mmCIF file of C-alpha atoms and ligand atoms in Angstrom:
data_model
loop_
_atom_site.group_PDB
_atom_site.id
_atom_site.type_symbol
_atom_site.label_atom_id
_atom_site.label_comp_id
_atom_site.label_asym_id
_atom_site.label_seq_id
_atom_site.Cartn_x
_atom_site.Cartn_y
_atom_site.Cartn_z
ATOM 1 C CA UNK A 19 8.873 19.966 -62.534
ATOM 2 C CA UNK A 20 11.821 21.908 -61.205
ATOM 3 C CA UNK A 21 12.928 22.684 -57.686
ATOM 4 C CA UNK A 22 11.904 26.203 -56.705
ATOM 5 C CA UNK A 23 15.369 26.913 -55.167
ATOM 6 C CA UNK A 24 17.997 25.353 -57.381
ATOM 7 C CA UNK A 25 16.151 24.600 -60.612
ATOM 8 C CA UNK A 26 17.130 20.906 -60.647
ATOM 9 C CA UNK A 27 14.605 18.205 -61.234
ATOM 10 C CA UNK A 28 12.162 18.319 -58.258
ATOM 11 C CA UNK A 29 11.548 15.129 -56.234
ATOM 12 C CA UNK A 30 8.470 16.349 -54.578
ATOM 13 C CA UNK A 31 5.711 18.793 -55.598
ATOM 14 C CA UNK A 32 3.522 20.385 -52.980
ATOM 15 C CA UNK A 33 0.264 21.398 -54.480
ATOM 16 C CA UNK A 34 -1.068 23.022 -51.358
ATOM 17 C CA UNK A 35 1.975 25.328 -51.282
ATOM 18 C CA UNK A 36 2.040 25.704 -55.096
ATOM 19 C CA UNK A 37 5.770 24.669 -55.212
ATOM 20 C CA UNK A 38 8.228 21.824 -55.761
ATOM 21 C CA UNK A 39 11.598 20.934 -54.322
ATOM 22 C CA UNK A 40 14.619 18.572 -54.755
ATOM 23 C CA UNK A 41 15.541 16.426 -51.723
ATOM 24 C CA UNK A 42 17.979 18.916 -50.163
ATOM 25 C CA UNK A 43 15.590 22.028 -50.535
ATOM 26 C CA UNK A 44 12.650 20.033 -49.349
ATOM 27 C CA UNK A 45 14.411 19.100 -46.169
ATOM 28 C CA UNK A 46 15.374 22.727 -45.610
ATOM 29 C CA UNK A 47 11.713 23.904 -46.369
ATOM 30 C CA UNK A 48 10.193 21.403 -44.050
ATOM 31 C CA UNK A 49 12.581 22.114 -41.150
ATOM 32 C CA UNK A 50 12.012 25.885 -41.531
ATOM 33 C CA UNK A 51 8.225 25.366 -41.436
ATOM 34 C CA UNK A 52 8.339 23.285 -38.222
ATOM 35 C CA UNK A 53 10.728 25.814 -36.683
ATOM 36 C CA UNK A 54 8.192 28.565 -37.499
ATOM 37 C CA UNK A 55 5.417 26.547 -35.993
ATOM 38 C CA UNK A 56 7.379 25.886 -32.779
ATOM 39 C CA UNK A 57 8.140 29.675 -32.510
ATOM 40 C CA UNK A 58 4.683 30.999 -33.444
ATOM 41 C CA UNK A 59 2.857 28.737 -31.076
ATOM 42 C CA UNK A 60 5.527 28.868 -28.347
ATOM 43 C CA UNK A 61 5.659 24.996 -28.353
ATOM 44 C CA UNK A 62 9.176 24.491 -26.904
ATOM 45 C CA UNK A 63 10.920 27.006 -24.532
ATOM 46 C CA UNK A 64 14.646 27.274 -23.918
ATOM 47 C CA UNK A 65 14.444 25.959 -20.458
ATOM 48 C CA UNK A 66 12.172 23.004 -21.323
ATOM 49 C CA UNK A 67 13.251 19.359 -20.897
ATOM 50 C CA UNK A 68 11.232 17.690 -23.562
ATOM 51 C CA UNK A 69 10.682 14.005 -24.182
ATOM 52 C CA UNK A 70 9.363 12.563 -27.448
ATOM 53 C CA UNK A 71 6.759 9.733 -27.559
ATOM 54 C CA UNK A 72 8.258 7.434 -30.123
ATOM 55 C CA UNK A 73 6.434 4.561 -31.870
ATOM 56 C CA UNK A 74 8.905 3.576 -34.668
ATOM 57 C CA UNK A 75 6.790 5.134 -37.342
ATOM 58 C CA UNK A 76 7.788 7.983 -39.637
ATOM 59 C CA UNK A 77 6.164 10.818 -37.571
ATOM 60 C CA UNK A 78 7.717 10.343 -34.196
ATOM 61 C CA UNK A 79 11.108 9.366 -35.608
ATOM 62 C CA UNK A 80 11.225 12.347 -37.959
ATOM 63 C CA UNK A 81 10.287 14.642 -35.074
ATOM 64 C CA UNK A 82 13.036 13.218 -32.884
ATOM 65 C CA UNK A 83 15.688 13.714 -35.660
ATOM 66 C CA UNK A 84 14.428 17.096 -36.607
ATOM 67 C CA UNK A 85 14.581 18.424 -33.037
ATOM 68 C CA UNK A 86 18.141 17.168 -32.613
ATOM 69 C CA UNK A 87 19.132 18.984 -35.797
ATOM 70 C CA UNK A 88 17.593 22.168 -34.510
ATOM 71 C CA UNK A 89 19.632 21.768 -31.340
ATOM 72 C CA UNK A 90 16.720 20.707 -29.119
ATOM 73 C CA UNK A 91 17.869 17.845 -26.972
ATOM 74 C CA UNK A 92 15.119 15.343 -26.309
ATOM 75 C CA UNK A 93 15.033 11.739 -25.126
ATOM 76 C CA UNK A 94 12.405 9.261 -26.216
ATOM 77 C CA UNK A 95 9.764 7.130 -24.517
ATOM 78 C CA UNK A 96 8.414 3.934 -26.039
ATOM 79 C CA UNK A 97 5.640 1.628 -24.894
ATOM 80 C CA UNK A 98 6.265 -2.004 -26.075
ATOM 81 C CA UNK A 99 2.804 -3.538 -26.435
ATOM 82 C CA UNK A 100 4.179 -6.941 -26.973
ATOM 83 C CA UNK A 101 2.489 -7.327 -30.446
ATOM 84 C CA UNK A 102 4.899 -9.842 -32.028
ATOM 85 C CA UNK A 103 6.976 -8.637 -34.954
ATOM 86 C CA UNK A 104 5.203 -5.312 -35.080
ATOM 87 C CA UNK A 105 6.476 -4.316 -31.592
ATOM 88 C CA UNK A 106 9.961 -5.955 -32.063
ATOM 89 C CA UNK A 107 10.668 -4.194 -35.329
ATOM 90 C CA UNK A 108 9.347 -0.849 -33.979
ATOM 91 C CA UNK A 109 11.798 -1.058 -31.256
ATOM 92 C CA UNK A 110 14.620 -1.871 -33.470
ATOM 93 C CA UNK A 111 13.965 1.184 -35.615
ATOM 94 C CA UNK A 112 13.772 3.344 -32.540
ATOM 95 C CA UNK A 113 17.032 2.170 -31.238
ATOM 96 C CA UNK A 114 18.703 2.824 -34.571
ATOM 97 C CA UNK A 115 17.508 6.487 -34.451
ATOM 98 C CA UNK A 116 18.572 6.758 -30.746
ATOM 99 C CA UNK A 117 22.008 5.608 -31.710
ATOM 100 C CA UNK A 118 22.163 7.989 -34.744
ATOM 101 C CA UNK A 119 21.214 11.145 -32.715
ATOM 102 C CA UNK A 120 22.861 10.014 -29.417
ATOM 103 C CA UNK A 121 19.845 10.257 -27.189
ATOM 104 C CA UNK A 122 18.408 7.710 -24.787
ATOM 105 C CA UNK A 123 14.985 6.094 -24.879
ATOM 106 C CA UNK A 124 12.956 4.923 -21.882
ATOM 107 C CA UNK A 125 11.125 1.685 -22.670
ATOM 108 C CA UNK A 126 8.138 0.387 -20.896
ATOM 109 C CA UNK A 127 7.424 -3.290 -21.683
ATOM 110 C CA UNK A 128 3.825 -4.174 -21.204
ATOM 111 C CA UNK A 129 4.561 -7.977 -21.164
ATOM 112 C CA UNK A 130 7.133 -7.520 -18.445
ATOM 113 C CA UNK A 131 4.848 -5.603 -16.100
ATOM 114 C CA UNK A 132 1.541 -7.201 -16.888
ATOM 115 C CA UNK A 133 2.787 -10.699 -17.843
ATOM 116 C CA UNK A 134 0.807 -10.561 -20.993
ATOM 117 C CA UNK A 135 0.561 -8.453 -24.188
ATOM 118 C CA UNK A 136 -1.866 -5.636 -24.793
ATOM 119 C CA UNK A 137 -4.468 -7.786 -26.425
ATOM 120 C CA UNK A 138 -4.565 -10.156 -23.452
ATOM 121 C CA UNK A 139 -4.496 -7.168 -21.020
ATOM 122 C CA UNK A 140 -7.586 -5.748 -22.830
ATOM 123 C CA UNK A 141 -9.354 -9.034 -22.722
ATOM 124 C CA UNK A 142 -8.837 -9.374 -18.979
ATOM 125 C CA UNK A 143 -10.080 -5.773 -18.507
ATOM 126 C CA UNK A 144 -13.043 -6.313 -20.874
ATOM 127 C CA UNK A 145 -11.902 -3.344 -22.840
ATOM 128 C CA UNK A 146 -11.136 -2.858 -26.529
ATOM 129 C CA UNK A 147 -7.290 -3.040 -27.227
ATOM 130 C CA UNK A 148 -7.112 0.622 -28.061
ATOM 131 C CA UNK A 149 -8.877 1.614 -24.935
ATOM 132 C CA UNK A 150 -6.499 -0.371 -22.688
ATOM 133 C CA UNK A 151 -3.537 0.742 -24.825
ATOM 134 C CA UNK A 152 -4.548 4.420 -24.508
ATOM 135 C CA UNK A 153 -4.881 4.182 -20.718
ATOM 136 C CA UNK A 154 -1.477 2.530 -20.266
ATOM 137 C CA UNK A 155 0.212 4.888 -22.761
ATOM 138 C CA UNK A 156 -1.198 7.880 -20.974
ATOM 139 C CA UNK A 157 -0.044 6.621 -17.601
ATOM 140 C CA UNK A 158 3.474 5.667 -18.882
ATOM 141 C CA UNK A 159 3.982 9.087 -20.604
ATOM 142 C CA UNK A 160 2.909 10.963 -17.540
ATOM 143 C CA UNK A 161 5.017 8.618 -15.312
ATOM 144 C CA UNK A 162 8.210 9.088 -17.288
ATOM 145 C CA UNK A 163 7.778 12.873 -17.153
ATOM 146 C CA UNK A 164 7.197 12.854 -13.414
ATOM 147 C CA UNK A 165 9.993 10.350 -12.547
ATOM 148 C CA UNK A 166 12.656 11.566 -14.952
ATOM 149 C CA UNK A 167 11.934 15.225 -14.638
ATOM 150 C CA UNK A 168 10.691 16.010 -18.136
ATOM 151 C CA UNK A 169 8.228 18.961 -18.387
ATOM 152 C CA UNK A 170 7.058 18.656 -21.945
ATOM 153 C CA UNK A 171 5.822 15.643 -23.860
ATOM 154 C CA UNK A 172 6.075 15.916 -27.647
ATOM 155 C CA UNK A 173 4.169 13.746 -30.107
ATOM 156 C CA UNK A 174 4.369 13.362 -33.821
ATOM 157 C CA UNK A 175 0.781 13.773 -34.742
ATOM 158 C CA UNK A 176 0.502 15.290 -38.212
ATOM 159 C CA UNK A 177 -2.034 17.447 -40.031
ATOM 160 C CA UNK A 178 -3.875 14.391 -41.477
ATOM 161 C CA UNK A 179 -4.255 12.868 -37.980
ATOM 162 C CA UNK A 180 -5.631 16.073 -36.569
ATOM 163 C CA UNK A 181 -7.802 16.827 -39.527
ATOM 164 C CA UNK A 182 -9.339 13.222 -39.402
ATOM 165 C CA UNK A 183 -9.972 13.434 -35.666
ATOM 166 C CA UNK A 184 -11.530 16.893 -35.961
ATOM 167 C CA UNK A 185 -13.696 15.761 -38.898
ATOM 168 C CA UNK A 186 -15.052 12.795 -36.805
ATOM 169 C CA UNK A 187 -15.800 15.026 -33.850
ATOM 170 C CA UNK A 188 -17.776 17.455 -36.010
ATOM 171 C CA UNK A 189 -19.525 14.708 -37.955
ATOM 172 C CA UNK A 190 -20.917 13.207 -34.751
ATOM 173 C CA UNK A 191 -20.976 16.530 -32.899
ATOM 174 C CA UNK A 192 -18.876 15.196 -30.064
ATOM 175 C CA UNK A 193 -18.816 18.470 -28.251
ATOM 176 C CA UNK A 194 -17.051 16.963 -25.241
ATOM 177 C CA UNK A 195 -13.951 16.356 -27.428
ATOM 178 C CA UNK A 196 -14.311 19.049 -30.058
ATOM 179 C CA UNK A 197 -12.476 21.927 -28.366
ATOM 180 C CA UNK A 198 -10.187 19.697 -26.403
ATOM 181 C CA UNK A 199 -7.637 19.320 -29.195
ATOM 182 C CA UNK A 200 -4.914 21.809 -29.496
ATOM 183 C CA UNK A 201 -1.376 22.199 -30.892
ATOM 184 C CA UNK A 202 -0.184 22.598 -27.294
ATOM 185 C CA UNK A 203 -1.882 21.748 -24.034
ATOM 186 C CA UNK A 204 -0.999 23.033 -20.602
ATOM 187 C CA UNK A 205 -0.260 20.604 -17.868
ATOM 188 C CA UNK A 206 -3.511 19.199 -16.317
ATOM 189 C CA UNK A 207 -5.701 19.480 -19.387
ATOM 190 C CA UNK A 208 -6.131 15.688 -19.232
ATOM 191 C CA UNK A 209 -2.421 14.913 -18.509
ATOM 192 C CA UNK A 210 0.331 16.068 -16.161
ATOM 193 C CA UNK A 211 3.121 17.527 -18.185
ATOM 194 C CA UNK A 212 2.706 20.124 -20.985
ATOM 195 C CA UNK A 213 2.090 18.534 -24.349
ATOM 196 C CA UNK A 214 2.877 19.799 -27.856
ATOM 197 C CA UNK A 215 2.499 18.513 -31.485
ATOM 198 C CA UNK A 216 5.175 20.348 -33.615
ATOM 199 C CA UNK A 217 3.832 18.481 -36.862
ATOM 200 C CA UNK A 218 0.285 19.723 -36.395
ATOM 201 C CA UNK A 219 0.396 21.622 -39.598
ATOM 202 C CA UNK A 220 2.519 19.201 -41.675
ATOM 203 C CA UNK A 221 0.806 16.700 -43.945
ATOM 204 C CA UNK A 222 1.453 12.960 -43.601
ATOM 205 C CA UNK A 223 2.898 12.951 -47.120
ATOM 206 C CA UNK A 224 5.356 15.754 -46.202
ATOM 207 C CA UNK A 225 6.470 13.854 -43.034
ATOM 208 C CA UNK A 226 6.858 10.622 -44.913
ATOM 209 C CA UNK A 227 8.934 12.459 -47.577
ATOM 210 C CA UNK A 228 11.055 14.064 -44.855
ATOM 211 C CA UNK A 229 11.683 10.694 -43.223
ATOM 212 C CA UNK A 230 12.699 8.979 -46.432
ATOM 213 C CA UNK A 231 14.865 11.895 -47.640
ATOM 214 C CA UNK A 232 16.558 12.000 -44.211
ATOM 215 C CA UNK A 233 17.400 8.393 -44.449
ATOM 216 C CA UNK A 234 15.207 7.267 -41.479
ATOM 217 C CA UNK A 235 14.372 3.658 -41.460
ATOM 218 C CA UNK A 236 10.864 3.472 -39.990
ATOM 219 C CA UNK A 237 8.235 0.789 -39.657
ATOM 220 C CA UNK A 238 5.655 0.956 -42.532
ATOM 221 C CA UNK A 239 3.165 -1.272 -40.968
ATOM 222 C CA UNK A 240 0.505 0.263 -38.763
ATOM 223 C CA UNK A 241 -0.450 -1.316 -35.405
ATOM 224 C CA UNK A 242 -2.684 -4.345 -36.261
ATOM 225 C CA UNK A 243 -5.458 -2.966 -34.083
ATOM 226 C CA UNK A 244 -5.724 0.216 -36.078
ATOM 227 C CA UNK A 245 -7.319 -1.704 -38.973
ATOM 228 C CA UNK A 246 -10.876 -0.689 -39.572
ATOM 229 C CA UNK A 247 -10.531 2.383 -37.442
ATOM 230 C CA UNK A 248 -12.872 5.196 -38.580
ATOM 231 C CA UNK A 249 -10.037 7.651 -38.794
ATOM 232 C CA UNK A 250 -8.680 5.754 -41.747
ATOM 233 C CA UNK A 251 -11.988 6.299 -43.578
ATOM 234 C CA UNK A 252 -11.994 10.002 -42.647
ATOM 235 C CA UNK A 253 -8.357 10.373 -43.923
ATOM 236 C CA UNK A 254 -9.572 8.872 -47.273
ATOM 237 C CA UNK A 255 -12.466 11.330 -47.537
ATOM 238 C CA UNK A 256 -10.267 14.242 -46.652
ATOM 239 C CA UNK A 257 -7.627 12.982 -49.152
ATOM 240 C CA UNK A 258 -10.308 13.171 -51.893
ATOM 241 C CA UNK A 259 -11.143 16.763 -50.898
ATOM 242 C CA UNK A 260 -7.444 17.704 -50.909
ATOM 243 C CA UNK A 261 -7.091 16.183 -54.329
ATOM 244 C CA UNK A 262 -9.917 18.239 -55.716
ATOM 245 C CA UNK A 263 -8.897 21.363 -53.804
ATOM 246 C CA UNK A 264 -5.288 21.431 -52.580
ATOM 247 C CA UNK A 265 -4.747 23.218 -49.207
ATOM 248 C CA UNK A 266 -8.200 22.223 -47.853
ATOM 249 C CA UNK A 267 -6.804 20.245 -44.904
ATOM 250 C CA UNK A 268 -4.436 22.933 -43.840
ATOM 251 C CA UNK A 269 -7.177 25.574 -44.080
ATOM 252 C CA UNK A 270 -9.623 23.360 -42.025
ATOM 253 C CA UNK A 271 -7.014 22.746 -39.229
ATOM 254 C CA UNK A 272 -5.694 26.298 -39.165
ATOM 255 C CA UNK A 273 -9.264 27.630 -39.133
ATOM 256 C CA UNK A 274 -9.987 25.313 -36.187
ATOM 257 C CA UNK A 275 -6.952 26.630 -34.239
ATOM 258 C CA UNK A 276 -8.099 30.237 -34.803
ATOM 259 C CA UNK A 277 -11.649 29.459 -33.620
ATOM 260 C CA UNK A 278 -10.246 27.559 -30.692
ATOM 261 C CA UNK A 279 -8.403 30.706 -29.350
ATOM 262 C CA UNK A 280 -11.732 32.532 -29.141
ATOM 263 C CA UNK A 281 -13.419 29.566 -27.490
ATOM 264 C CA UNK A 282 -10.646 29.255 -24.897
ATOM 265 C CA UNK A 283 -10.716 32.929 -24.161
ATOM 266 C CA UNK A 284 -14.486 32.881 -23.568
ATOM 267 C CA UNK A 285 -14.090 29.809 -21.301
ATOM 268 C CA UNK A 286 -11.451 31.517 -19.348
ATOM 269 C CA UNK A 287 -13.539 34.657 -18.887
ATOM 270 C CA UNK A 288 -16.547 32.789 -17.610
ATOM 271 C CA UNK A 289 -14.437 30.582 -15.342
ATOM 272 C CA UNK A 290 -15.105 27.200 -17.140
ATOM 273 C CA UNK A 291 -11.405 26.551 -18.026
ATOM 274 C CA UNK A 292 -9.933 23.829 -15.822
ATOM 275 C CA UNK A 293 -13.082 23.290 -13.904
ATOM 276 C CA UNK A 294 -13.052 19.542 -14.560
ATOM 277 C CA UNK A 295 -9.580 18.946 -13.272
ATOM 278 C CA UNK A 296 -10.283 17.700 -9.800
ATOM 279 C CA UNK A 297 -7.336 17.187 -7.519
ATOM 280 C CA UNK A 298 -6.745 13.782 -5.790
ATOM 281 C CA UNK A 299 -4.120 11.161 -5.867
ATOM 282 C CA UNK A 300 -4.039 7.327 -6.355
ATOM 283 C CA UNK A 301 -3.464 5.755 -2.921
ATOM 284 C CA UNK A 302 -1.272 3.032 -4.457
ATOM 285 C CA UNK A 303 1.103 4.873 -6.842
ATOM 286 C CA UNK A 304 0.493 8.539 -5.972
ATOM 287 C CA UNK A 305 -0.426 9.393 -9.483
ATOM 288 C CA UNK A 306 -2.999 12.296 -9.788
ATOM 289 C CA UNK A 307 -6.323 10.425 -10.337
ATOM 290 C CA UNK A 308 -9.116 12.760 -9.241
ATOM 291 C CA UNK A 309 -9.443 10.519 -6.096
ATOM 292 C CA UNK A 310 -9.442 6.786 -5.808
ATOM 293 C CA UNK A 311 -7.154 4.241 -7.473
ATOM 294 C CA UNK A 312 -5.948 5.144 -10.943
ATOM 295 C CA UNK A 313 -6.841 2.979 -14.008
ATOM 296 C CA UNK A 314 -3.355 1.619 -14.241
ATOM 297 C CA UNK A 315 -3.248 0.405 -10.642
ATOM 298 C CA UNK A 316 -6.810 -1.098 -10.972
ATOM 299 C CA UNK A 317 -5.594 -2.913 -14.081
ATOM 300 C CA UNK A 318 -2.665 -4.464 -12.209
ATOM 301 C CA UNK A 319 -4.982 -5.495 -9.324
ATOM 302 C CA UNK A 320 -7.372 -7.149 -11.675
ATOM 303 C CA UNK A 321 -4.517 -9.508 -12.682
ATOM 304 C CA UNK A 322 -3.472 -9.782 -9.057
ATOM 305 C CA UNK A 323 -0.113 -8.225 -9.836
ATOM 306 C CA UNK A 324 1.818 -5.929 -7.424
ATOM 307 C CA UNK A 325 2.361 -2.283 -8.500
ATOM 308 C CA UNK A 326 5.254 -1.832 -10.876
ATOM 309 C CA UNK A 327 6.086 0.739 -13.592
ATOM 310 C CA UNK A 328 9.644 0.025 -14.411
ATOM 311 C CA UNK A 329 11.476 1.286 -17.526
ATOM 312 C CA UNK A 330 14.326 -0.077 -19.481
ATOM 313 C CA UNK A 331 16.784 2.527 -20.435
ATOM 314 C CA UNK A 332 18.590 2.318 -23.785
ATOM 315 C CA UNK A 333 21.318 4.624 -24.977
HETATM 316 S S1 LIG B 21 -4.224 2.701 -29.597
HETATM 317 FE FE1 LIG B 21 -4.868 0.883 -30.759
HETATM 318 FE FE2 LIG B 21 -2.890 2.609 -31.438
HETATM 319 FE FE3 LIG B 21 -2.575 1.183 -29.252
HETATM 320 S S2 LIG B 21 -3.545 -0.646 -29.765
HETATM 321 FE FE4 LIG B 21 -2.476 -0.003 -31.600
HETATM 322 S S3 LIG B 21 -4.020 1.123 -32.709
HETATM 323 S S4 LIG B 21 -1.129 1.468 -30.756
HETATM 324 S S5 LIG B 21 -2.298 4.652 -31.698
HETATM 325 ZN ZN1 LIG B 22 16.838 22.191 -54.949
HETATM 326 ZN ZN1 LIG B 23 -2.073 4.359 -9.263
#
């Protein structure tokens, strides 16, 4: 197969776009598509101060590099869960990209603040690791935005992540989650800063190709706690559908976004939008909590630890 642009041997064929590219022209194609998504959905404005949630994986590191190439200056934020080599190697990869693009990264070390890793924190709280991790990550991301004056949190979620989550929500008719996903969320829709996902319409395969072709050294391993997650099964099922009918995933997610606009407008008209975001602040840390102590402070108290949310700054 030949590259659509220069006619040289293609290194990637994109069946869902009925085209193929060499490395150089794939990178251009991919960057243009993300730039179009950012513009069309107004994800990042000129006056925004964005921060990227980085994990060491291909998605977040690609996003970080791509934004820098587009002239969008963004720092990174990383939550070190203290999971042995997985966390250590992730941080090494993040630091390498931070050095390459000349940006800093705020690092929150769970073991430093909680005196134990995420698995032990979860045990102490009698929660599943992913539930404790989600709570801490949400807190840390919001905290870094509040303390360091960022107004936009960017994440590297890709089309496959979104399609799998959407599929799961529909499969079990989780109506409480179904219409909450969006390519961008205003402040207070479950978090404090605005939030956007510039790779919402880019498949995992495309992002991985972009990372490799751009020379990003990312961690291949997934978090050990992600094993057996249902989303992996859903991704497999959707992968089969995509194989049989290229473009299905993109159509599914784009169709959802279109429907969502209508749902949000209707909610706005009948005054349901934002009804659940009750004001109230945590008496310990001042974090908006809907009243009462926030989950993060309650977790620290459970271990009889004083309040602390310090960051290491690298770069
Ligand atoms: S939630 Fe769970 Fe992930 Fe946290 S503990 Fe690992 S798998 S990292 S997105
Ligand atoms: Zn080419
Ligand atoms: Zn608190």
